[in-house]
Amino acid sequence: MSIKDIEKKIKKEMLKKVERKRLKIEKDKDLFETVEEVFDSRTVMALYSLINKDIIDSMRGVVKAGKESRVYWAKGKNGEDLAVKIFLTSSMEFKKSMLQYIHGDPRFKVGKDYRKIVYTWAQKEYRNLSEAKSAGVPVPTPICAYQNILVMEFIGIDGVPAPLLKDLRHLDKELYQQILTAIKKLYSDAGLVHADLSEYNIMVNEGKAYLIDFGQAVSKDHPMSWEFLRRDIVNILRFFKKSGFNVPEEEAVLEWLKK
Ligand SMILES: Nc1ncnc2c1ncn2[C@@H]1O[C@H](COP(=O)(O)OP(=O)(O)OP(=O)(O)O)[C@@H](O)[C@H]1O
Ligand SMILES: [Mg+2]
């Protein structure tokens, strides 16, 4: 085969690939129409770009629509379930609250461009998840962060997200221990504090607790990290106490965490 023939073949293959992608996007049209209503064109382009890079194969549906982000169920190229968290680039309230978790964390620097701050936020959540994961903390495995989009492992089955801790019917002491062990590992081994931990940011999949929502997590070096850690602990103790469990004093738990 001559070079020209090879080039022709490659071009043909590429065209086929693009065509396949286009068909897939057509199939997801309804979903993309809703995506297009909510997100600006740059976000939609970023999503297409993740599809073209073979990170996302197809978008399946909305898991949760919040004020600051939306989480979608998607499929990866090997048929695995993915969670795609897209941060809205228009919430000013979000901007104000974000900055206190970015300033003070030596890993990140931001300017004034709001879009860039949101990109940094997605990167920050990705990095926090990666560091937590490497330290053996149970979190969704992060896959990539691109602009304002974070792709990660889907926690749940067939597009149905696992319940949040707050919605569980049956709680046991073992779950409480899993959560405290995760917080300790996060602090001691990953050097991070979640900073927004509560029964709303823990998913429980078949008895296993996963800490989620790491955008605001800060490194130990953040001047407020100890206060954030205290608040996380207070929330978890309050939740289990309210559910009828005997829990230790907050100070005792903090002492144990320091060890
Ligand atoms: N990896 C995941 N797999 C499956 N579902 C997920 C995953 N991550 C998040 N979710 C679902 O999406 C919801 C929102 O995610 P998350 O807590 O990360 O975002 P948030 O910024 O707190 O959003 P909100 O503004 O709605 O509180 C979670 O409560 C959970 O139900
Ligand atoms: Mg949350």
mmCIF file of N, CA, C and O in Angstrom, residues 95-134:
data_model
loop_
_atom_site.group_PDB
_atom_site.id
_atom_site.type_symbol
_atom_site.label_atom_id
_atom_site.label_comp_id
_atom_site.label_asym_id
_atom_site.label_seq_id
_atom_site.Cartn_x
_atom_site.Cartn_y
_atom_site.Cartn_z
ATOM 1 N N LYS A 95 -19.383 31.912 43.689
ATOM 2 C CA LYS A 95 -18.060 32.514 43.588
ATOM 3 C C LYS A 95 -17.565 32.970 44.957
ATOM 4 O O LYS A 95 -16.460 32.652 45.379
ATOM 5 N N LYS A 96 -18.442 33.689 45.679
ATOM 6 C CA LYS A 96 -18.041 34.219 46.985
ATOM 7 C C LYS A 96 -17.663 33.096 47.935
ATOM 8 O O LYS A 96 -16.657 33.149 48.617
ATOM 9 N N SER A 97 -18.512 32.058 47.955
ATOM 10 C CA SER A 97 -18.251 31.003 48.930
ATOM 11 C C SER A 97 -17.039 30.160 48.524
ATOM 12 O O SER A 97 -16.328 29.635 49.360
ATOM 13 N N MET A 98 -16.790 30.059 47.211
ATOM 14 C CA MET A 98 -15.652 29.259 46.730
ATOM 15 C C MET A 98 -14.308 29.812 47.176
ATOM 16 O O MET A 98 -13.395 29.080 47.503
ATOM 17 N N LEU A 99 -14.232 31.159 47.119
ATOM 18 C CA LEU A 99 -12.919 31.764 47.277
ATOM 19 C C LEU A 99 -12.248 31.478 48.620
ATOM 20 O O LEU A 99 -11.045 31.302 48.683
ATOM 21 N N GLN A 100 -13.049 31.380 49.681
ATOM 22 C CA GLN A 100 -12.429 31.136 50.992
ATOM 23 C C GLN A 100 -11.754 29.761 51.070
ATOM 24 O O GLN A 100 -10.874 29.553 51.897
ATOM 25 N N TYR A 101 -12.184 28.855 50.185
ATOM 26 C CA TYR A 101 -11.561 27.522 50.196
ATOM 27 C C TYR A 101 -10.402 27.433 49.199
ATOM 28 O O TYR A 101 -9.678 26.456 49.175
ATOM 29 N N ILE A 102 -10.276 28.445 48.360
ATOM 30 C CA ILE A 102 -9.166 28.443 47.394
ATOM 31 C C ILE A 102 -8.013 29.281 47.955
ATOM 32 O O ILE A 102 -6.884 28.830 48.040
ATOM 33 N N HIS A 103 -8.361 30.527 48.405
ATOM 34 C CA HIS A 103 -7.331 31.356 49.043
ATOM 35 C C HIS A 103 -6.923 30.636 50.324
ATOM 36 O O HIS A 103 -7.778 30.175 51.071
ATOM 37 N N GLY A 104 -5.643 30.564 50.559
ATOM 38 C CA GLY A 104 -5.208 29.891 51.794
ATOM 39 C C GLY A 104 -4.766 28.469 51.528
ATOM 40 O O GLY A 104 -4.094 27.871 52.349
ATOM 41 N N ASP A 105 -5.140 27.918 50.386
ATOM 42 C CA ASP A 105 -4.653 26.586 50.038
ATOM 43 C C ASP A 105 -3.481 26.799 49.074
ATOM 44 O O ASP A 105 -3.669 27.257 47.943
ATOM 45 N N PRO A 106 -2.260 26.497 49.542
ATOM 46 C CA PRO A 106 -1.087 26.819 48.715
ATOM 47 C C PRO A 106 -1.049 26.086 47.367
ATOM 48 O O PRO A 106 -0.264 26.442 46.492
ATOM 49 N N ARG A 107 -1.916 25.077 47.191
ATOM 50 C CA ARG A 107 -1.870 24.335 45.928
ATOM 51 C C ARG A 107 -2.494 25.112 44.770
ATOM 52 O O ARG A 107 -2.313 24.769 43.608
ATOM 53 N N PHE A 108 -3.322 26.137 45.084
ATOM 54 C CA PHE A 108 -4.066 26.819 44.027
ATOM 55 C C PHE A 108 -3.937 28.335 44.075
ATOM 56 O O PHE A 108 -3.927 28.926 45.142
ATOM 57 N N LYS A 109 -3.851 28.916 42.885
ATOM 58 C CA LYS A 109 -3.838 30.379 42.779
ATOM 59 C C LYS A 109 -4.906 30.745 41.761
ATOM 60 O O LYS A 109 -5.030 30.113 40.724
ATOM 61 N N VAL A 110 -5.685 31.785 42.058
ATOM 62 C CA VAL A 110 -6.684 32.219 41.063
ATOM 63 C C VAL A 110 -6.669 33.719 40.865
ATOM 64 O O VAL A 110 -6.304 34.476 41.756
ATOM 65 N N GLY A 111 -7.134 34.114 39.708
ATOM 66 C CA GLY A 111 -7.267 35.539 39.405
ATOM 67 C C GLY A 111 -8.717 35.962 39.601
ATOM 68 O O GLY A 111 -9.417 35.400 40.438
ATOM 69 N N LYS A 112 -9.176 36.899 38.756
ATOM 70 C CA LYS A 112 -10.524 37.441 38.956
ATOM 71 C C LYS A 112 -11.548 36.917 37.948
ATOM 72 O O LYS A 112 -12.743 37.119 38.112
ATOM 73 N N ASP A 113 -11.075 36.275 36.912
ATOM 74 C CA ASP A 113 -11.990 35.790 35.877
ATOM 75 C C ASP A 113 -12.870 34.671 36.449
ATOM 76 O O ASP A 113 -12.376 33.610 36.835
ATOM 77 N N TYR A 114 -14.175 34.920 36.490
ATOM 78 C CA TYR A 114 -15.072 33.980 37.152
ATOM 79 C C TYR A 114 -15.042 32.582 36.528
ATOM 80 O O TYR A 114 -15.000 31.572 37.226
ATOM 81 N N ARG A 115 -15.022 32.550 35.199
ATOM 82 C CA ARG A 115 -14.966 31.252 34.519
ATOM 83 C C ARG A 115 -13.738 30.450 34.948
ATOM 84 O O ARG A 115 -13.820 29.256 35.221
ATOM 85 N N LYS A 116 -12.624 31.163 35.035
ATOM 86 C CA LYS A 116 -11.373 30.482 35.425
ATOM 87 C C LYS A 116 -11.455 29.978 36.860
ATOM 88 O O LYS A 116 -10.902 28.933 37.185
ATOM 89 N N ILE A 117 -12.143 30.741 37.695
ATOM 90 C CA ILE A 117 -12.284 30.307 39.097
ATOM 91 C C ILE A 117 -13.073 28.993 39.129
ATOM 92 O O ILE A 117 -12.740 28.072 39.854
ATOM 93 N N VAL A 118 -14.104 28.921 38.306
ATOM 94 C CA VAL A 118 -14.903 27.685 38.258
ATOM 95 C C VAL A 118 -14.053 26.525 37.723
ATOM 96 O O VAL A 118 -14.134 25.406 38.235
ATOM 97 N N TYR A 119 -13.211 26.809 36.724
ATOM 98 C CA TYR A 119 -12.321 25.751 36.205
ATOM 99 C C TYR A 119 -11.391 25.277 37.316
ATOM 100 O O TYR A 119 -11.143 24.079 37.481
ATOM 101 N N THR A 120 -10.863 26.245 38.060
ATOM 102 C CA THR A 120 -9.962 25.881 39.165
ATOM 103 C C THR A 120 -10.709 25.018 40.179
ATOM 104 O O THR A 120 -10.160 24.069 40.736
ATOM 105 N N TRP A 121 -11.955 25.364 40.385
ATOM 106 C CA TRP A 121 -12.780 24.614 41.346
ATOM 107 C C TRP A 121 -12.921 23.144 40.906
ATOM 108 O O TRP A 121 -12.776 22.223 41.705
ATOM 109 N N ALA A 122 -13.196 22.940 39.622
ATOM 110 C CA ALA A 122 -13.323 21.568 39.098
ATOM 111 C C ALA A 122 -11.980 20.836 39.234
ATOM 112 O O ALA A 122 -11.932 19.672 39.646
ATOM 113 N N GLN A 123 -10.892 21.558 38.921
ATOM 114 C CA GLN A 123 -9.543 20.966 39.063
ATOM 115 C C GLN A 123 -9.268 20.613 40.512
ATOM 116 O O GLN A 123 -8.662 19.594 40.817
ATOM 117 N N LYS A 124 -9.720 21.499 41.384
ATOM 118 C CA LYS A 124 -9.471 21.318 42.815
ATOM 119 C C LYS A 124 -10.214 20.081 43.309
ATOM 120 O O LYS A 124 -9.662 19.268 44.034
ATOM 121 N N GLU A 125 -11.462 19.931 42.887
ATOM 122 C CA GLU A 125 -12.204 18.744 43.311
ATOM 123 C C GLU A 125 -11.515 17.490 42.764
ATOM 124 O O GLU A 125 -11.365 16.491 43.468
ATOM 125 N N TYR A 126 -11.062 17.577 41.508
ATOM 126 C CA TYR A 126 -10.372 16.432 40.900
ATOM 127 C C TYR A 126 -9.116 16.071 41.703
ATOM 128 O O TYR A 126 -8.872 14.921 42.046
ATOM 129 N N ARG A 127 -8.344 17.113 42.029
ATOM 130 C CA ARG A 127 -7.087 16.865 42.735
ATOM 131 C C ARG A 127 -7.337 16.335 44.150
ATOM 132 O O ARG A 127 -6.661 15.405 44.595
ATOM 133 N N ASN A 128 -8.317 16.915 44.817
ATOM 134 C CA ASN A 128 -8.657 16.426 46.156
ATOM 135 C C ASN A 128 -9.066 14.955 46.114
ATOM 136 O O ASN A 128 -8.638 14.156 46.943
ATOM 137 N N LEU A 129 -9.898 14.619 45.123
ATOM 138 C CA LEU A 129 -10.333 13.222 44.991
ATOM 139 C C LEU A 129 -9.140 12.310 44.710
ATOM 140 O O LEU A 129 -9.029 11.220 45.283
ATOM 141 N N SER A 130 -8.220 12.776 43.849
ATOM 142 C CA SER A 130 -7.052 11.944 43.509
ATOM 143 C C SER A 130 -6.188 11.712 44.737
ATOM 144 O O SER A 130 -5.724 10.586 44.974
ATOM 145 N N GLU A 131 -5.957 12.788 45.501
ATOM 146 C CA GLU A 131 -5.101 12.641 46.676
ATOM 147 C C GLU A 131 -5.774 11.750 47.716
ATOM 148 O O GLU A 131 -5.119 10.934 48.363
ATOM 149 N N ALA A 132 -7.078 11.907 47.872
ATOM 150 C CA ALA A 132 -7.816 11.073 48.830
ATOM 151 C C ALA A 132 -7.762 9.612 48.381
ATOM 152 O O ALA A 132 -7.466 8.706 49.176
ATOM 153 N N LYS A 133 -8.006 9.406 47.103
ATOM 154 C CA LYS A 133 -8.007 8.044 46.552
ATOM 155 C C LYS A 133 -6.639 7.375 46.759
ATOM 156 O O LYS A 133 -6.569 6.228 47.197
ATOM 157 N N SER A 134 -5.565 8.119 46.455
ATOM 158 C CA SER A 134 -4.218 7.544 46.619
ATOM 159 C C SER A 134 -3.940 7.163 48.062
ATOM 160 O O SER A 134 -3.170 6.242 48.321
#
